[in-house]
């Protein structure tokens, strides 16, 4: 636990990446697995995770991300895209996955399936999209923590125009919407931000015990 907290103090939102340093395939697979294992409501994971390796695509995304240099300088660019057309079939597929993974009859999960459908599918479309977008933040949290353990820098980003990124990546036709972007790699020695003290609320300000 002490090591975990040390790594949390080490990490920060990197402003300048060293474009010459690349994440190994082995470490990238660890980060992908950390994302895959993330918690989500009901375990449904109503999103896709897009790893943008194509430098031309990343150059197109940069203006849509307020011109931030991390988009093109980082080793990897990850786009978290929430599903905008979540339907009954998606829940049925998840139930089938539970059945196959745990070796239990699909019929025994009917009550759980009906409960999910009654809570999710009845939401207004805007509320449903907000809910699926929130799930991507849970996946981002796992990525941040796993990357810190590997001493890999991550910059989570909300500073972008979703509609433009969606158009560049062709996400709308896939029923997806860009909710978060994260750039991954290794901090440049010239990034002064790495030397700043971490600013957070004190325990007294943050926590309330009732």
mmCIF file of C-alpha atoms in Angstrom:
data_model
loop_
_atom_site.group_PDB
_atom_site.id
_atom_site.type_symbol
_atom_site.label_atom_id
_atom_site.label_comp_id
_atom_site.label_asym_id
_atom_site.label_seq_id
_atom_site.Cartn_x
_atom_site.Cartn_y
_atom_site.Cartn_z
ATOM 1 C CA UNK A 1 0.000 0.000 0.000
ATOM 2 C CA UNK A 2 2.841 2.404 0.778
ATOM 3 C CA UNK A 3 4.288 1.739 -2.686
ATOM 4 C CA UNK A 4 0.874 2.416 -4.233
ATOM 5 C CA UNK A 5 0.673 5.799 -2.510
ATOM 6 C CA UNK A 6 4.226 6.620 -3.575
ATOM 7 C CA UNK A 7 3.243 5.932 -7.182
ATOM 8 C CA UNK A 8 0.147 8.104 -6.822
ATOM 9 C CA UNK A 9 2.370 10.954 -5.678
ATOM 10 C CA UNK A 10 4.715 10.267 -8.597
ATOM 11 C CA UNK A 11 2.027 10.485 -11.287
ATOM 12 C CA UNK A 12 0.725 13.747 -12.695
ATOM 13 C CA UNK A 13 -0.994 14.949 -15.853
ATOM 14 C CA UNK A 14 2.015 15.110 -18.133
ATOM 15 C CA UNK A 15 2.196 18.246 -20.268
ATOM 16 C CA UNK A 16 5.125 17.273 -22.488
ATOM 17 C CA UNK A 17 5.959 13.721 -23.541
ATOM 18 C CA UNK A 18 9.255 12.400 -24.848
ATOM 19 C CA UNK A 19 8.276 11.402 -28.377
ATOM 20 C CA UNK A 20 11.353 9.160 -28.695
ATOM 21 C CA UNK A 21 10.223 6.797 -25.935
ATOM 22 C CA UNK A 22 7.622 4.143 -26.723
ATOM 23 C CA UNK A 23 5.635 1.834 -24.457
ATOM 24 C CA UNK A 24 6.583 -1.808 -24.953
ATOM 25 C CA UNK A 25 4.022 -4.298 -26.249
ATOM 26 C CA UNK A 26 4.265 -6.142 -22.933
ATOM 27 C CA UNK A 27 3.450 -3.069 -20.865
ATOM 28 C CA UNK A 28 0.702 -2.006 -23.252
ATOM 29 C CA UNK A 29 -0.940 -5.396 -22.858
ATOM 30 C CA UNK A 30 -0.835 -4.980 -19.071
ATOM 31 C CA UNK A 31 -2.556 -1.598 -19.380
ATOM 32 C CA UNK A 32 -5.171 -3.044 -21.738
ATOM 33 C CA UNK A 33 -5.880 -5.836 -19.277
ATOM 34 C CA UNK A 34 -6.189 -3.310 -16.444
ATOM 35 C CA UNK A 35 -8.789 -1.450 -18.495
ATOM 36 C CA UNK A 36 -10.583 -4.693 -19.329
ATOM 37 C CA UNK A 37 -10.771 -5.663 -15.654
ATOM 38 C CA UNK A 38 -12.223 -2.307 -14.600
ATOM 39 C CA UNK A 39 -15.417 -2.177 -12.621
ATOM 40 C CA UNK A 40 -18.588 -0.892 -14.266
ATOM 41 C CA UNK A 41 -22.252 -0.734 -13.332
ATOM 42 C CA UNK A 42 -23.694 -4.241 -13.523
ATOM 43 C CA UNK A 43 -20.369 -5.241 -15.097
ATOM 44 C CA UNK A 44 -21.869 -4.220 -18.441
ATOM 45 C CA UNK A 45 -18.945 -2.136 -19.789
ATOM 46 C CA UNK A 46 -21.065 -0.070 -22.223
ATOM 47 C CA UNK A 47 -18.127 1.411 -24.119
ATOM 48 C CA UNK A 48 -15.288 0.696 -26.509
ATOM 49 C CA UNK A 49 -11.633 1.565 -26.024
ATOM 50 C CA UNK A 50 -9.892 2.731 -29.179
ATOM 51 C CA UNK A 51 -6.101 2.763 -29.403
ATOM 52 C CA UNK A 52 -5.137 5.258 -32.102
ATOM 53 C CA UNK A 53 -1.725 4.350 -33.491
ATOM 54 C CA UNK A 54 -2.046 5.977 -36.916
ATOM 55 C CA UNK A 55 0.020 9.209 -36.796
ATOM 56 C CA UNK A 56 -2.116 10.835 -39.493
ATOM 57 C CA UNK A 57 -5.265 10.285 -37.458
ATOM 58 C CA UNK A 58 -3.579 11.653 -34.368
ATOM 59 C CA UNK A 59 -2.525 14.756 -36.291
ATOM 60 C CA UNK A 60 -6.149 15.249 -37.337
ATOM 61 C CA UNK A 61 -7.351 14.801 -33.754
ATOM 62 C CA UNK A 62 -4.917 17.362 -32.327
ATOM 63 C CA UNK A 63 -6.847 20.476 -33.487
ATOM 64 C CA UNK A 64 -10.055 18.909 -32.146
ATOM 65 C CA UNK A 65 -8.244 18.512 -28.803
ATOM 66 C CA UNK A 66 -7.483 22.213 -28.456
ATOM 67 C CA UNK A 67 -4.090 21.752 -30.122
ATOM 68 C CA UNK A 68 -2.607 19.910 -27.153
ATOM 69 C CA UNK A 69 0.843 18.551 -28.026
ATOM 70 C CA UNK A 70 0.393 15.353 -26.032
ATOM 71 C CA UNK A 71 -1.939 14.040 -28.736
ATOM 72 C CA UNK A 72 0.926 13.643 -31.198
ATOM 73 C CA UNK A 73 3.942 13.399 -28.880
ATOM 74 C CA UNK A 74 2.782 10.623 -26.547
ATOM 75 C CA UNK A 75 3.623 7.001 -27.229
ATOM 76 C CA UNK A 76 -0.051 6.024 -27.401
ATOM 77 C CA UNK A 77 -3.417 7.708 -27.674
ATOM 78 C CA UNK A 78 -6.488 6.049 -26.189
ATOM 79 C CA UNK A 79 -10.042 7.129 -26.849
ATOM 80 C CA UNK A 80 -12.786 5.970 -24.495
ATOM 81 C CA UNK A 81 -16.059 5.935 -26.417
ATOM 82 C CA UNK A 82 -19.387 5.303 -24.707
ATOM 83 C CA UNK A 83 -22.172 3.449 -26.470
ATOM 84 C CA UNK A 84 -25.017 5.684 -27.585
ATOM 85 C CA UNK A 85 -27.342 2.950 -28.824
ATOM 86 C CA UNK A 86 -27.457 0.568 -25.868
ATOM 87 C CA UNK A 87 -30.248 -1.895 -26.540
ATOM 88 C CA UNK A 88 -31.856 -5.051 -25.191
ATOM 89 C CA UNK A 89 -29.548 -7.158 -27.342
ATOM 90 C CA UNK A 90 -26.505 -5.760 -25.549
ATOM 91 C CA UNK A 91 -27.853 -6.859 -22.193
ATOM 92 C CA UNK A 92 -28.809 -10.274 -23.584
ATOM 93 C CA UNK A 93 -25.252 -10.696 -24.914
ATOM 94 C CA UNK A 94 -23.865 -9.822 -21.502
ATOM 95 C CA UNK A 95 -26.134 -12.374 -19.846
ATOM 96 C CA UNK A 96 -24.927 -14.995 -22.331
ATOM 97 C CA UNK A 97 -21.344 -14.106 -21.432
ATOM 98 C CA UNK A 98 -22.084 -14.510 -17.717
ATOM 99 C CA UNK A 99 -23.653 -17.892 -18.399
ATOM 100 C CA UNK A 100 -20.704 -19.140 -20.439
ATOM 101 C CA UNK A 101 -18.048 -17.725 -18.105
ATOM 102 C CA UNK A 102 -19.567 -19.025 -14.888
ATOM 103 C CA UNK A 103 -21.139 -22.190 -16.249
ATOM 104 C CA UNK A 104 -24.674 -21.410 -15.144
ATOM 105 C CA UNK A 105 -27.929 -21.655 -17.137
ATOM 106 C CA UNK A 106 -29.102 -18.547 -18.953
ATOM 107 C CA UNK A 107 -32.598 -19.101 -17.584
ATOM 108 C CA UNK A 108 -31.351 -18.658 -14.033
ATOM 109 C CA UNK A 109 -30.210 -15.130 -14.961
ATOM 110 C CA UNK A 110 -33.557 -14.027 -16.378
ATOM 111 C CA UNK A 111 -34.448 -12.013 -13.275
ATOM 112 C CA UNK A 112 -31.137 -10.142 -13.354
ATOM 113 C CA UNK A 113 -31.549 -9.458 -17.082
ATOM 114 C CA UNK A 114 -35.069 -8.113 -16.582
ATOM 115 C CA UNK A 115 -33.888 -5.919 -13.715
ATOM 116 C CA UNK A 116 -31.125 -4.377 -15.828
ATOM 117 C CA UNK A 117 -33.475 -3.791 -18.717
ATOM 118 C CA UNK A 118 -36.032 -2.117 -16.464
ATOM 119 C CA UNK A 119 -33.409 0.243 -15.027
ATOM 120 C CA UNK A 120 -31.337 1.000 -18.132
ATOM 121 C CA UNK A 121 -33.529 0.747 -21.208
ATOM 122 C CA UNK A 122 -36.270 2.900 -19.711
ATOM 123 C CA UNK A 123 -33.943 5.861 -19.240
ATOM 124 C CA UNK A 124 -34.420 8.861 -21.551
ATOM 125 C CA UNK A 125 -31.782 8.775 -24.296
ATOM 126 C CA UNK A 126 -29.838 11.729 -22.894
ATOM 127 C CA UNK A 127 -29.739 10.160 -19.435
ATOM 128 C CA UNK A 128 -28.696 6.826 -20.893
ATOM 129 C CA UNK A 129 -25.808 8.453 -22.758
ATOM 130 C CA UNK A 130 -24.677 10.241 -19.603
ATOM 131 C CA UNK A 131 -24.770 6.942 -17.729
ATOM 132 C CA UNK A 132 -22.711 5.063 -20.313
ATOM 133 C CA UNK A 133 -20.218 7.941 -20.479
ATOM 134 C CA UNK A 134 -19.739 7.811 -16.709
ATOM 135 C CA UNK A 135 -18.653 4.190 -16.972
ATOM 136 C CA UNK A 136 -15.603 5.180 -19.011
ATOM 137 C CA UNK A 137 -14.280 7.188 -16.057
ATOM 138 C CA UNK A 138 -14.091 3.984 -14.019
ATOM 139 C CA UNK A 139 -11.984 2.406 -16.758
ATOM 140 C CA UNK A 140 -9.769 5.488 -16.864
ATOM 141 C CA UNK A 141 -9.169 5.163 -13.114
ATOM 142 C CA UNK A 142 -7.844 1.639 -13.559
ATOM 143 C CA UNK A 143 -5.606 2.814 -16.397
ATOM 144 C CA UNK A 144 -4.166 5.643 -14.293
ATOM 145 C CA UNK A 145 -3.403 3.343 -11.381
ATOM 146 C CA UNK A 146 -1.898 0.549 -13.465
ATOM 147 C CA UNK A 147 0.230 2.979 -15.451
ATOM 148 C CA UNK A 148 1.588 4.555 -12.275
ATOM 149 C CA UNK A 149 2.665 1.108 -11.073
ATOM 150 C CA UNK A 150 4.612 0.694 -14.334
ATOM 151 C CA UNK A 151 5.988 4.251 -14.180
ATOM 152 C CA UNK A 152 4.154 5.122 -17.372
ATOM 153 C CA UNK A 153 2.736 8.617 -17.632
ATOM 154 C CA UNK A 154 -0.899 9.237 -18.514
ATOM 155 C CA UNK A 155 -2.666 12.490 -19.259
ATOM 156 C CA UNK A 156 -6.466 12.195 -19.052
ATOM 157 C CA UNK A 157 -8.229 14.758 -21.214
ATOM 158 C CA UNK A 158 -11.674 16.290 -21.389
ATOM 159 C CA UNK A 159 -10.390 19.201 -23.463
ATOM 160 C CA UNK A 160 -11.629 18.232 -26.910
ATOM 161 C CA UNK A 161 -14.648 18.609 -29.170
ATOM 162 C CA UNK A 162 -16.417 15.213 -29.108
ATOM 163 C CA UNK A 163 -18.293 15.757 -32.368
ATOM 164 C CA UNK A 164 -15.054 16.443 -34.227
ATOM 165 C CA UNK A 165 -13.241 13.435 -32.788
ATOM 166 C CA UNK A 166 -16.276 11.281 -33.553
ATOM 167 C CA UNK A 167 -16.194 12.430 -37.167
ATOM 168 C CA UNK A 168 -12.462 11.826 -37.563
ATOM 169 C CA UNK A 169 -12.716 8.285 -36.187
ATOM 170 C CA UNK A 170 -16.089 7.472 -37.736
ATOM 171 C CA UNK A 171 -17.607 6.687 -34.372
ATOM 172 C CA UNK A 172 -21.177 7.834 -34.932
ATOM 173 C CA UNK A 173 -21.874 5.073 -37.440
ATOM 174 C CA UNK A 174 -20.671 2.609 -34.791
ATOM 175 C CA UNK A 175 -23.064 3.999 -32.183
ATOM 176 C CA UNK A 176 -20.202 5.474 -30.168
ATOM 177 C CA UNK A 177 -19.284 8.867 -28.722
ATOM 178 C CA UNK A 178 -15.915 10.109 -27.486
ATOM 179 C CA UNK A 179 -16.227 10.669 -23.750
ATOM 180 C CA UNK A 180 -12.570 10.703 -22.679
ATOM 181 C CA UNK A 181 -9.102 10.802 -24.203
ATOM 182 C CA UNK A 182 -5.905 9.623 -22.535
ATOM 183 C CA UNK A 183 -2.355 10.012 -23.807
ATOM 184 C CA UNK A 184 0.264 7.536 -22.582
ATOM 185 C CA UNK A 185 4.042 7.552 -22.642
ATOM 186 C CA UNK A 186 7.009 8.955 -20.776
ATOM 187 C CA UNK A 187 7.492 12.472 -19.461
ATOM 188 C CA UNK A 188 10.007 14.702 -21.175
ATOM 189 C CA UNK A 189 12.829 15.937 -18.982
ATOM 190 C CA UNK A 190 11.878 19.481 -20.005
ATOM 191 C CA UNK A 191 8.352 19.165 -18.628
ATOM 192 C CA UNK A 192 8.556 21.482 -15.631
ATOM 193 C CA UNK A 193 5.177 20.285 -14.345
ATOM 194 C CA UNK A 194 6.739 17.081 -13.015
ATOM 195 C CA UNK A 195 8.546 19.100 -10.354
ATOM 196 C CA UNK A 196 5.440 20.822 -9.009
ATOM 197 C CA UNK A 197 4.153 19.758 -5.616
ATOM 198 C CA UNK A 198 0.837 17.926 -5.819
ATOM 199 C CA UNK A 199 -2.023 20.177 -4.738
ATOM 200 C CA UNK A 200 -4.942 18.424 -3.051
ATOM 201 C CA UNK A 201 -7.443 19.213 -0.311
ATOM 202 C CA UNK A 202 -6.410 18.311 3.223
ATOM 203 C CA UNK A 203 -7.995 15.345 5.014
ATOM 204 C CA UNK A 204 -9.985 17.795 7.109
ATOM 205 C CA UNK A 205 -11.388 19.540 4.054
ATOM 206 C CA UNK A 206 -12.088 16.419 2.025
ATOM 207 C CA UNK A 207 -13.474 13.798 4.393
ATOM 208 C CA UNK A 208 -16.682 13.833 6.426
ATOM 209 C CA UNK A 209 -17.301 11.113 8.963
ATOM 210 C CA UNK A 210 -20.929 10.678 10.091
#
